């Protein structure tokens, strides 16, 4: 009972953090602002999440769950035809994309608390993407690459475009550019966009 | 004369910062450690660079100059056949790549001092890459994209692979994956790597 209540409270905190991120961005998502939103003292919040990084990692894990319909980042979760809508969806939620990108940037420093999270996440995501590509194309994509060669490129394009788009949303059509890349993988140039 | 001496001192600080970054990484590159290396007080260093961000931005600008043989990021500076050696070279200097990636991550937050630097840098780099692609392929790449469609993808792949490689250098062959992508753009699958 106490445990159920604690998990309920945890979920409430994550939803509140998501709201604060959407309104104030990564930098504005302080533990104090999230605590205020759920009616906890900062000390009470620290009981659930000892640091801002721990809270934000939990938010990103929760997003992965929702994005994959509850399947998490298991290999079965990835389907190639879901990626295009996912990127389109991301273009409508800059706050969470900013949080992902900022935390990823920080994580490449030695000893950063998010380093293990991202290292494991990328190993899992590359594996899942590879499996999805293999399911669609077999051993060789039309453009000539193996699924295992294409998987890290697919992930890199998604991440790299997010930085360009966050910095300059007027100049960078993130979903359009991602479609261009899928066209390259499929070996069929889509021609110039509108 | 005073100006020449100031510029000389500035160059000396940038070289020292590069050394400290190589030895201690992004987080270890404090203003204090750089000041110590060049025999300045921290106050003396602040005269040249008022913040850590300002110093690191100057280091990244200086690297762009060296990487392009002094041409900076002008449109003329980019040649497609230089990109592959550049990525191979980057794989041997994790410190500066880490600094670039960490600062890029931070910069997507509103009001971050590096936001303008990266926004302008990407606009310039996309333009330069587009011109380089057009010089090599004309209006249409073999894979079907226009130079302007391919340019942001080329930049995204370079940046995205850097994150995956920094997090897990044993699992990610950054130069190999980048060659795979160039093969896609050239419309010629290179086949699986050894």
XYZ file of C-alpha atoms in Angstrom:
388
model
C 0.000 0.000 0.000
C 2.782 2.376 0.967
C 4.658 1.184 -2.082
C 1.695 1.746 -4.384
C 1.308 5.246 -2.991
C 5.006 5.934 -3.517
C 4.828 4.784 -7.146
C 1.761 6.912 -7.683
C 3.582 9.902 -6.275
C 6.585 9.128 -8.490
C 4.394 9.088 -11.608
C 2.841 12.375 -10.509
C 6.288 13.931 -10.159
C 7.308 12.772 -13.644
C 4.152 14.270 -15.184
C 4.813 17.528 -13.330
C 8.427 17.545 -14.533
C 7.231 17.052 -18.113
C 4.899 20.047 -17.744
C 7.599 22.248 -16.252
C 9.998 21.239 -19.047
C 7.381 22.086 -21.681
C 6.777 25.500 -20.138
C 10.266 26.549 -19.071
C 12.679 24.338 -20.963
C 15.603 22.321 -19.690
C 17.248 25.062 -17.686
C 14.016 26.128 -16.016
C 13.207 22.595 -14.901
C 14.699 22.931 -11.426
C 13.904 20.519 -8.614
C 12.339 23.464 -6.766
C 9.930 24.253 -9.593
C 8.868 20.607 -9.914
C 8.441 20.257 -6.140
C 6.234 23.341 -6.089
C 4.070 21.951 -8.908
C 3.275 18.739 -7.014
C 2.959 20.398 -3.615
C 6.064 18.841 -2.108
C 8.919 20.457 -0.251
C 12.229 20.209 -2.088
C 13.283 17.789 0.662
C 10.244 15.645 -0.082
C 11.097 15.574 -3.772
C 14.701 14.588 -3.034
C 13.317 11.470 -1.364
C 12.112 10.308 -4.795
C 14.830 11.830 -6.986
C 18.117 12.778 -5.313
C 19.332 15.031 -8.166
C 18.005 16.976 -11.141
C 19.846 14.527 -13.420
C 18.132 11.528 -11.803
C 14.749 13.175 -12.309
C 15.428 14.039 -15.947
C 16.744 10.553 -16.741
C 13.523 9.136 -15.277
C 11.507 11.544 -17.455
C 13.374 10.359 -20.570
C 12.877 6.695 -19.613
C 9.170 7.357 -19.128
C 8.984 9.042 -22.540
C 10.577 5.964 -24.145
C 7.842 3.859 -22.566
C 5.083 6.089 -23.929
C 6.689 6.460 -27.347
C 6.783 2.692 -27.776
C 3.316 2.051 -26.412
C 4.672 0.516 -23.230
C 7.171 -1.805 -24.918
C 10.124 0.260 -23.744
C 13.257 -0.025 -25.834
C 13.048 -3.779 -26.348
C 14.010 -5.053 -29.781
C 10.411 -5.781 -30.600
C 9.433 -2.174 -29.985
C 10.962 -0.724 -33.138
C 9.238 -0.592 -36.462
C 10.640 1.449 -39.275
C 7.280 2.925 -40.257
C 6.884 4.388 -36.772
C 10.051 6.470 -36.991
C 8.742 9.072 -39.406
C 5.657 9.862 -37.264
C 7.908 9.867 -34.185
C 10.148 12.567 -35.675
C 7.077 14.563 -36.733
C 5.735 14.245 -33.221
C 9.061 15.352 -31.741
C 8.900 18.512 -33.858
C 5.817 19.461 -31.820
C 7.404 18.980 -28.396
C 10.617 21.010 -28.292
C 10.846 20.973 -24.472
C 11.387 17.246 -24.118
C 13.637 17.139 -27.194
C 15.704 19.952 -25.682
C 15.958 18.028 -22.413
C 17.116 14.893 -24.234
C 19.672 16.820 -26.295
C 21.042 18.874 -23.406
C 21.406 15.855 -21.124
C 23.021 13.831 -23.931
C 25.529 16.647 -24.390
C 26.386 16.720 -20.703
C 26.632 12.948 -20.496
C 29.768 12.673 -22.638
C 31.866 14.053 -19.781
C 33.584 11.462 -17.631
C 31.667 10.558 -14.521
C 28.428 12.273 -15.515
C 25.420 10.568 -13.902
C 23.631 10.219 -17.272
C 26.580 8.560 -19.046
C 25.528 4.967 -18.253
C 21.919 5.707 -19.140
C 22.803 6.991 -22.617
C 25.507 4.372 -23.271
C 23.051 1.556 -22.537
C 20.221 3.311 -24.341
C 22.248 3.659 -27.549
C 23.430 0.035 -27.481
C 19.794 -1.031 -27.110
C 18.477 1.382 -29.722
C 21.135 0.423 -32.290
C 20.223 -3.240 -31.720
C 16.515 -2.522 -32.076
C 16.973 -0.405 -35.197
C 19.170 -3.095 -36.722
C 16.465 -5.702 -36.066
C 13.782 -3.421 -37.541
C 15.881 -2.797 -40.651
C 16.551 -6.512 -41.036
C 12.844 -7.283 -40.701
C 12.066 -4.858 -43.518
C 15.017 -5.364 -45.864
C 16.724 -8.646 -45.025
C 20.522 -8.789 -45.095
C 21.035 -5.812 -47.369
C 19.277 -2.463 -47.725
C 18.519 -1.157 -51.229
C 21.182 1.514 -50.767
C 23.788 -1.234 -50.237
C 24.346 -1.208 -46.448
C 23.729 -4.039 -44.010
C 21.165 -3.424 -41.238
C 24.015 -3.219 -38.718
C 25.777 -0.549 -40.795
C 22.614 1.488 -41.246
C 21.431 1.394 -37.615
C 24.011 3.804 -36.073
C 23.508 6.185 -39.023
C 19.750 6.211 -38.486
C 20.231 7.066 -34.819
C 22.906 9.669 -35.627
C 20.678 11.451 -38.141
C 17.784 11.656 -35.669
C 20.028 13.078 -32.926
C 22.035 15.396 -35.159
C 18.945 16.885 -36.799
C 17.489 17.606 -33.364
C 20.434 19.890 -32.534
C 20.185 21.767 -35.836
C 16.420 22.103 -35.423
C 16.537 23.235 -31.776
C 19.091 25.912 -32.662
C 17.276 27.159 -35.747
C 13.720 25.828 -36.132
C 12.923 28.311 -38.928
C 15.746 27.054 -41.147
C 15.668 23.323 -40.450
C 12.744 21.119 -41.505
C 13.525 18.217 -39.187
C 10.771 15.804 -40.337
C 11.455 16.625 -44.006
C 15.179 16.038 -43.659
C 14.535 12.766 -41.841
C 12.245 11.632 -44.679
C 15.069 12.432 -47.107
C 17.359 10.129 -45.146
C 14.811 7.289 -45.092
C 14.587 7.722 -48.865
C 18.362 7.283 -49.115
C 18.194 4.074 -47.058
C 15.374 2.783 -49.250
C 17.486 3.511 -52.295
C 14.825 5.743 -53.820
C 15.476 9.456 -54.127
C 12.275 11.341 -53.343
C 13.325 14.322 -55.349
C 13.350 17.858 -54.037
C 10.746 18.834 -51.492
C 8.046 21.449 -52.195
C 52.673 46.691 -29.783
C 50.432 46.193 -26.743
C 47.831 44.806 -29.092
C 50.257 42.355 -30.661
C 51.288 41.193 -27.214
C 47.664 40.766 -26.189
C 46.943 38.669 -29.278
C 50.010 36.586 -28.621
C 48.863 35.995 -25.068
C 45.393 35.093 -26.344
C 46.848 32.472 -28.698
C 48.928 31.102 -25.852
C 45.818 30.762 -23.682
C 43.958 28.913 -26.443
C 46.845 26.448 -26.885
C 46.949 25.897 -23.115
C 43.179 25.347 -23.028
C 43.508 22.772 -25.815
C 46.159 20.935 -23.780
C 44.093 20.983 -20.608
C 41.056 19.710 -22.535
C 43.111 16.869 -24.017
C 44.381 15.872 -20.585
C 41.341 16.392 -18.385
C 38.356 16.570 -20.703
C 35.578 19.120 -20.861
C 34.702 19.133 -17.186
C 38.303 19.410 -16.067
C 38.969 22.401 -18.301
C 38.315 25.034 -15.656
C 39.448 28.630 -16.015
C 41.666 28.052 -12.980
C 43.487 25.111 -14.578
C 44.049 27.037 -17.819
C 45.251 30.125 -15.917
C 47.722 28.000 -13.999
C 49.078 26.480 -17.214
C 49.915 29.856 -18.745
C 51.128 31.387 -15.491
C 48.285 33.867 -15.145
C 46.094 34.589 -12.175
C 42.447 33.683 -12.743
C 41.771 37.419 -12.731
C 44.334 37.870 -15.482
C 42.709 35.155 -17.568
C 39.267 36.737 -17.094
C 40.658 39.839 -18.798
C 40.949 37.780 -22.014
C 37.985 35.422 -21.560
C 35.267 36.471 -19.110
C 33.700 32.994 -18.817
C 34.547 29.330 -19.372
C 32.005 29.291 -22.230
C 33.705 32.233 -23.945
C 37.060 30.470 -23.719
C 35.700 27.189 -25.068
C 33.889 28.906 -27.942
C 37.189 30.578 -28.866
C 38.919 27.170 -28.752
C 36.306 25.691 -31.115
C 36.624 28.682 -33.484
C 40.386 28.244 -33.495
C 40.000 24.544 -34.266
C 37.775 25.403 -37.247
C 40.559 27.644 -38.524
C 43.172 24.901 -38.216
C 40.915 22.212 -39.621
C 40.335 24.242 -42.752
C 43.937 25.322 -43.190
C 43.161 28.886 -42.178
C 40.149 29.319 -44.449
C 37.736 29.245 -41.513
C 34.216 28.152 -42.310
C 33.917 30.090 -45.542
C 32.087 28.349 -48.370
C 35.331 27.779 -50.209
C 36.789 25.881 -47.258
C 34.770 22.683 -47.671
C 35.737 19.859 -49.945
C 33.976 16.561 -49.760
C 37.187 14.521 -49.914
C 38.474 16.259 -46.795
C 35.569 15.126 -44.630
C 36.594 11.492 -44.351
C 40.138 12.311 -43.127
C 38.628 14.932 -40.792
C 36.412 12.335 -39.115
C 39.372 9.926 -38.873
C 41.398 12.709 -37.302
C 38.605 13.495 -34.846
C 38.637 9.866 -33.699
C 42.173 10.527 -32.423
C 41.318 13.654 -30.415
C 38.433 12.784 -28.076
C 39.038 15.781 -25.795
C 38.198 18.446 -28.334
C 35.322 16.380 -29.770
C 33.955 16.004 -26.241
C 34.215 19.761 -25.727
C 32.370 20.431 -28.981
C 29.638 17.899 -28.180
C 29.144 18.996 -24.568
C 28.974 22.681 -25.461
C 26.581 21.947 -28.350
C 24.354 20.086 -25.911
C 24.311 22.978 -23.459
C 23.733 25.528 -26.190
C 20.190 24.378 -27.012
C 18.927 25.923 -23.779
C 17.442 29.386 -24.116
C 19.877 32.157 -23.380
C 22.986 29.975 -23.349
C 26.079 31.985 -24.353
C 27.051 29.415 -27.035
C 23.630 29.391 -28.745
C 24.454 32.143 -31.254
C 27.840 30.607 -32.005
C 26.362 27.213 -32.901
C 23.332 28.637 -34.723
C 25.568 30.712 -36.985
C 28.106 27.904 -37.323
C 25.491 25.448 -38.533
C 23.984 27.879 -41.031
C 27.481 28.473 -42.410
C 28.451 24.805 -42.409
C 25.216 23.712 -44.095
C 25.841 26.329 -46.780
C 29.435 25.227 -47.248
C 28.542 21.533 -47.378
C 25.790 22.271 -49.882
C 28.287 24.135 -52.097
C 30.816 21.281 -51.800
C 28.166 18.703 -52.723
C 27.047 20.819 -55.677
C 30.641 21.165 -56.877
C 31.028 17.388 -56.861
C 27.607 16.188 -58.009
C 25.786 19.084 -59.671
C 22.075 19.528 -59.000
C 21.398 15.968 -57.946
C 23.374 13.402 -55.957
C 23.489 9.801 -57.204
C 21.285 8.769 -54.272
C 18.590 11.166 -55.521
C 18.860 14.140 -53.131
C 19.695 17.728 -53.987
C 22.842 19.199 -52.408
C 20.650 21.321 -50.136
C 18.770 18.243 -48.924
C 21.954 16.265 -48.302
C 23.869 19.011 -46.462
C 21.954 18.956 -43.138
C 22.054 15.146 -43.153
C 25.822 15.153 -43.634
C 26.234 17.489 -40.670
C 23.738 15.515 -38.562
C 25.548 12.219 -39.183
C 28.905 13.709 -38.165
C 27.468 15.165 -34.940
C 25.279 12.200 -34.062
C 28.084 9.681 -34.546
C 30.302 11.723 -32.249
C 27.865 11.244 -29.356
C 27.590 7.500 -29.933
C 31.369 7.205 -30.244
C 32.164 9.318 -27.168
C 29.778 7.224 -25.061
C 31.007 3.859 -26.332
C 34.237 4.035 -28.379
C 34.660 0.230 -28.301
C 31.300 -0.392 -29.976
C 31.143 2.484 -32.458
C 33.520 2.739 -35.424
C 32.969 6.429 -36.116
C 35.152 6.748 -39.264
C 33.772 3.477 -40.679
C 30.164 4.519 -40.115
C 30.839 7.903 -41.705
C 32.336 6.186 -44.777
C 29.157 4.102 -44.990
C 27.128 7.299 -45.089
C 29.308 8.849 -47.801
C 28.764 5.649 -49.774
C 25.001 6.130 -49.446
C 25.278 9.705 -50.735
C 27.402 8.526 -53.661
C 24.768 5.920 -54.464
C 27.268 3.088 -54.209
C 26.958 0.606 -51.368
C 30.438 -0.303 -50.164
C 29.307 -3.627 -48.829
C 29.903 -4.807 -45.291
C 33.102 -3.764 -43.559
C 35.673 -6.340 -42.504
